[in-house]
Short mmCIF file of C-alpha atoms in Angstrom, two decimals:
data_model
loop_
_atom_site.label_atom_id
_atom_site.label_comp_id
_atom_site.label_asym_id
_atom_site.label_seq_id
_atom_site.Cartn_x
_atom_site.Cartn_y
_atom_site.Cartn_z
CA UNK A 14 -52.53 -83.50 97.30
CA UNK A 15 -48.86 -82.96 96.47
CA UNK A 16 -49.40 -79.30 95.63
CA UNK A 17 -51.48 -78.86 98.78
CA UNK A 18 -48.46 -80.26 100.60
CA UNK A 19 -46.21 -77.52 99.25
CA UNK A 20 -48.92 -74.97 100.03
CA UNK A 21 -49.25 -76.00 103.67
CA UNK A 22 -45.45 -75.83 103.86
CA UNK A 23 -45.69 -72.14 102.92
CA UNK A 24 -48.23 -71.41 105.66
CA UNK A 25 -46.32 -73.53 108.18
CA UNK A 26 -43.27 -71.33 107.62
CA UNK A 27 -45.36 -68.17 108.04
CA UNK A 28 -44.38 -67.00 104.56
CA UNK A 29 -47.76 -66.00 103.14
CA UNK A 30 -49.48 -63.49 105.42
CA UNK A 31 -47.82 -60.67 107.32
CA UNK A 32 -49.53 -61.75 110.56
CA UNK A 33 -48.34 -65.04 112.09
CA UNK A 34 -51.81 -65.78 113.43
CA UNK A 35 -53.32 -65.79 109.95
CA UNK A 36 -50.65 -68.18 108.68
CA UNK A 37 -51.35 -70.56 111.59
CA UNK A 38 -55.10 -70.52 110.97
CA UNK A 39 -54.87 -71.21 107.25
CA UNK A 40 -52.14 -73.80 107.86
CA UNK A 41 -54.56 -75.80 110.00
CA UNK A 42 -57.18 -75.61 107.26
CA UNK A 43 -54.89 -76.62 104.39
CA UNK A 44 -53.03 -79.48 106.08
CA UNK A 45 -56.05 -80.60 108.11
CA UNK A 46 -59.08 -80.19 105.87
CA UNK A 47 -57.38 -80.47 102.48
CA UNK A 48 -54.83 -83.17 103.36
CA UNK A 49 -56.04 -84.96 106.49
CA UNK A 50 -52.97 -84.40 108.69
CA UNK A 51 -52.41 -82.42 111.94
CA UNK A 52 -50.61 -79.07 111.80
CA UNK A 53 -49.09 -79.79 115.23
CA UNK A 54 -47.47 -82.97 113.87
CA UNK A 55 -45.91 -81.12 110.93
CA UNK A 56 -44.64 -78.33 113.18
CA UNK A 57 -43.16 -80.79 115.67
CA UNK A 58 -41.15 -82.68 113.04
CA UNK A 59 -40.35 -79.94 110.55
CA UNK A 60 -38.99 -77.41 113.04
CA UNK A 61 -36.58 -80.06 114.36
CA UNK A 62 -35.46 -80.70 110.80
CA UNK A 63 -34.74 -77.04 110.17
CA UNK A 64 -32.87 -76.64 113.45
CA UNK A 65 -30.52 -79.59 112.84
CA UNK A 66 -30.80 -80.77 109.21
CA UNK A 67 -29.10 -84.11 108.49
CA UNK A 68 -27.97 -84.43 112.13
CA UNK A 69 -28.44 -88.04 113.18
CA UNK A 70 -30.76 -88.46 116.22
CA UNK A 71 -31.87 -84.81 115.97
CA UNK A 72 -33.34 -84.54 112.46
CA UNK A 73 -36.50 -86.73 112.22
CA UNK A 74 -36.11 -86.89 108.43
CA UNK A 75 -33.02 -89.13 108.72
CA UNK A 76 -34.44 -91.47 111.35
CA UNK A 77 -34.63 -94.28 108.77
CA UNK A 78 -30.92 -94.86 109.42
CA UNK A 79 -29.94 -97.58 110.21
CA UNK A 80 -33.17 -99.62 110.09
CA UNK A 81 -33.67 -99.34 106.33
CA UNK A 82 -30.81 -97.37 104.83
CA UNK A 83 -27.17 -96.56 105.59
CA UNK A 84 -26.98 -92.79 105.30
CA UNK A 85 -23.85 -90.70 104.90
CA UNK A 86 -20.22 -91.75 104.78
CA UNK A 87 -19.51 -91.42 108.52
CA UNK A 88 -22.53 -93.37 109.73
CA UNK A 89 -22.12 -96.04 107.05
CA UNK A 90 -18.52 -96.70 108.09
CA UNK A 91 -19.64 -96.86 111.72
CA UNK A 92 -22.19 -99.55 110.85
CA UNK A 93 -19.54 -101.49 108.98
CA UNK A 94 -17.12 -101.42 111.91
CA UNK A 95 -19.85 -102.57 114.29
CA UNK A 96 -20.94 -105.23 111.77
CA UNK A 97 -24.58 -104.26 112.20
CA UNK A 98 -26.55 -106.00 109.48
CA UNK A 99 -30.07 -104.65 109.80
CA UNK A 100 -30.53 -104.67 106.05
CA UNK A 101 -28.44 -105.71 103.01
CA UNK A 102 -27.11 -102.17 102.57
CA UNK A 103 -24.99 -103.10 99.58
CA UNK A 104 -28.31 -103.43 97.72
CA UNK A 105 -30.05 -100.36 99.16
CA UNK A 106 -29.93 -98.53 95.83
CA UNK A 107 -32.25 -101.28 94.54
CA UNK A 108 -34.74 -101.62 97.38
CA UNK A 109 -34.94 -97.87 98.06
CA UNK A 110 -37.47 -97.59 95.22
CA UNK A 111 -39.64 -100.27 96.85
CA UNK A 112 -39.48 -99.14 100.49
CA UNK A 113 -38.92 -95.39 100.26
CA UNK A 114 -41.03 -93.46 97.72
CA UNK A 115 -44.10 -95.74 97.47
CA UNK A 116 -44.56 -96.61 101.14
CA UNK A 117 -43.88 -93.57 103.32
CA UNK A 118 -47.20 -91.75 103.05
CA UNK A 119 -49.72 -94.64 102.66
CA UNK A 120 -48.12 -97.11 105.10
CA UNK A 121 -46.50 -94.89 107.73
CA UNK A 122 -47.87 -91.35 107.74
CA UNK A 123 -51.44 -92.61 107.24
CA UNK A 124 -51.74 -94.17 110.68
CA UNK A 125 -49.04 -92.22 112.55
CA UNK A 126 -50.75 -88.83 112.11
CA UNK A 127 -53.81 -90.15 113.99
CA UNK A 128 -51.63 -91.67 116.69
CA UNK A 129 -49.80 -88.36 117.10
CA UNK A 130 -52.99 -86.28 117.36
CA UNK A 131 -54.64 -88.59 119.89
CA UNK A 132 -51.51 -89.16 121.98
CA UNK A 133 -50.86 -85.42 122.29
CA UNK A 134 -54.55 -84.59 122.68
CA UNK A 135 -54.58 -82.28 119.67
CA UNK A 136 -58.36 -82.40 119.39
CA UNK A 137 -58.70 -79.38 117.10
CA UNK A 138 -56.22 -80.91 114.64
CA UNK A 139 -58.07 -84.23 114.87
CA UNK A 140 -61.34 -82.48 114.03
CA UNK A 141 -59.79 -80.86 110.95
CA UNK A 142 -58.43 -84.28 109.87
CA UNK A 143 -61.81 -85.97 110.29
CA UNK A 144 -63.40 -83.22 108.20
CA UNK A 145 -61.09 -84.24 105.33
CA UNK A 146 -62.11 -87.90 105.51
CA UNK A 147 -65.81 -87.12 105.92
CA UNK A 148 -65.72 -84.82 102.88
CA UNK A 149 -63.69 -87.33 100.84
CA UNK A 150 -66.03 -90.25 101.54
CA UNK A 151 -69.20 -88.22 101.08
CA UNK A 152 -67.86 -87.09 97.70
CA UNK A 153 -66.84 -90.47 96.28
CA UNK A 154 -68.98 -93.11 98.03
CA UNK A 155 -72.04 -92.49 95.80
CA UNK A 156 -69.93 -93.02 92.68
CA UNK A 157 -67.36 -95.65 93.66
CA UNK A 158 -68.76 -97.51 96.67
CA UNK A 159 -66.74 -98.38 99.76
CA UNK A 160 -64.05 -100.47 98.06
CA UNK A 161 -63.67 -98.03 95.18
CA UNK A 162 -63.37 -95.03 97.50
CA UNK A 163 -60.77 -96.76 99.68
CA UNK A 164 -58.91 -97.82 96.54
CA UNK A 165 -58.93 -94.27 95.19
CA UNK A 166 -57.63 -92.93 98.49
CA UNK A 167 -54.82 -95.51 98.55
CA UNK A 168 -53.93 -94.73 94.92
CA UNK A 169 -53.76 -91.00 95.62
CA UNK A 170 -51.54 -91.57 98.67
CA UNK A 171 -49.30 -93.94 96.70
CA UNK A 172 -48.72 -91.39 93.92
CA UNK A 173 -48.33 -88.55 96.42
CA UNK A 174 -45.79 -90.57 98.41
CA UNK A 175 -43.56 -91.12 95.38
CA UNK A 176 -43.80 -87.42 94.52
CA UNK A 177 -43.15 -86.28 98.11
CA UNK A 178 -40.17 -88.56 98.80
CA UNK A 179 -38.38 -87.72 95.56
CA UNK A 180 -38.63 -83.99 96.21
CA UNK A 181 -37.72 -84.05 99.91
CA UNK A 182 -34.81 -86.48 99.56
CA UNK A 183 -33.13 -85.16 96.42
CA UNK A 184 -32.01 -81.96 98.12
CA UNK A 185 -30.86 -83.45 101.47
CA UNK A 186 -29.74 -87.08 101.25
CA UNK A 187 -26.83 -86.43 98.82
CA UNK A 188 -25.30 -84.05 101.37
CA UNK A 189 -23.32 -84.46 104.60
CA UNK A 190 -25.09 -86.63 107.21
CA UNK A 191 -23.53 -87.16 110.62
CA UNK A 192 -23.99 -86.74 114.36
CA UNK A 193 -24.45 -83.17 115.54
CA UNK A 194 -21.01 -81.53 115.68
CA UNK A 195 -22.38 -78.24 117.06
CA UNK A 196 -21.19 -76.39 113.98
CA UNK A 197 -22.46 -72.83 113.58
CA UNK A 198 -26.02 -72.55 112.26
CA UNK A 199 -25.09 -71.10 108.85
CA UNK A 200 -22.60 -73.88 108.08
CA UNK A 201 -25.01 -76.55 109.33
CA UNK A 202 -27.65 -75.40 106.84
CA UNK A 203 -25.22 -75.32 103.91
CA UNK A 204 -23.71 -78.73 104.66
CA UNK A 205 -27.14 -80.38 104.63
CA UNK A 206 -28.80 -78.80 101.59
CA UNK A 207 -28.34 -78.65 97.84
CA UNK A 208 -30.28 -77.08 95.00
CA UNK A 209 -31.78 -78.70 91.92
CA UNK A 210 -31.66 -76.90 88.58
CA UNK A 211 -34.34 -74.29 88.03
CA UNK A 212 -36.95 -74.81 85.33
CA UNK A 213 -40.65 -74.14 85.06
CA UNK A 214 -41.37 -77.82 85.67
CA UNK A 215 -38.90 -78.25 88.54
CA UNK A 216 -40.24 -75.14 90.30
CA UNK A 217 -43.81 -76.43 90.03
CA UNK A 218 -43.02 -80.09 90.76
CA UNK A 219 -41.03 -79.31 93.91
CA UNK A 220 -43.00 -76.34 95.21
CA UNK A 221 -39.81 -74.29 94.69
CA UNK A 222 -37.98 -76.57 97.13
CA UNK A 223 -35.42 -77.09 94.39
CA UNK A 224 -34.05 -73.88 95.98
CA UNK A 225 -33.39 -75.79 99.19
CA UNK A 226 -30.30 -73.77 100.20
CA UNK A 227 -32.23 -70.51 100.06
CA UNK A 228 -35.18 -72.06 101.84
CA UNK A 229 -33.06 -73.23 104.78
CA UNK A 230 -31.24 -69.92 105.09
CA UNK A 231 -34.43 -67.85 104.78
CA UNK A 232 -37.30 -70.19 105.79
CA UNK A 233 -39.91 -67.41 106.09
CA UNK A 234 -39.19 -66.01 102.63
CA UNK A 235 -42.06 -66.48 100.13
CA UNK A 236 -41.02 -69.24 97.75
CA UNK A 237 -41.44 -67.22 94.55
CA UNK A 238 -38.54 -65.00 95.68
CA UNK A 239 -35.97 -67.77 96.16
CA UNK A 240 -34.59 -67.38 92.64
CA UNK A 241 -33.71 -63.75 93.36
#
């Protein structure tokens, strides 16, 4: 599931086939049938992220501020001045591991993707998603029963969530996070991204998103060329 996530990311960025239409078609199959999520949902969120990375109120990936975490120096100071105590932020480095990595995919994405597809009437995406769940349950119900199949699905999502959050946050959250200052596009990308050391394992584990700077500057480039 985690590797299928990096794969759908490739198709979503039109970086596999020379024709955009082919990328869109296979993207719907990979994210819908292999992962159970709508391509339209990913496009809606991810394109906003690439346009304004780490810009508060414009990048959906930093919307957890200030409900769960105090992100960035500027926004954290602003919270302190306003004395907004949504959470005990002085302990966020402890509860991040409880709220962030384990919970995002199984507790939030799991229901929100269906809400998104139905609300926006993305019936084709919904059909692809249902095909994933039908295939999953037909495969495992005879062996594990209802409870066992649901438990397996939850376990997979739990492991995937930890994997996904670590990769996506390690190359953005340490960087500059603030309101949109209308800085030029090139500088905006560099301020919000950082790379993680290259190794065979890191390349595989992160889907080459350890080259986050290169990915944001050249989002349609095939991932195996980032190191060049």
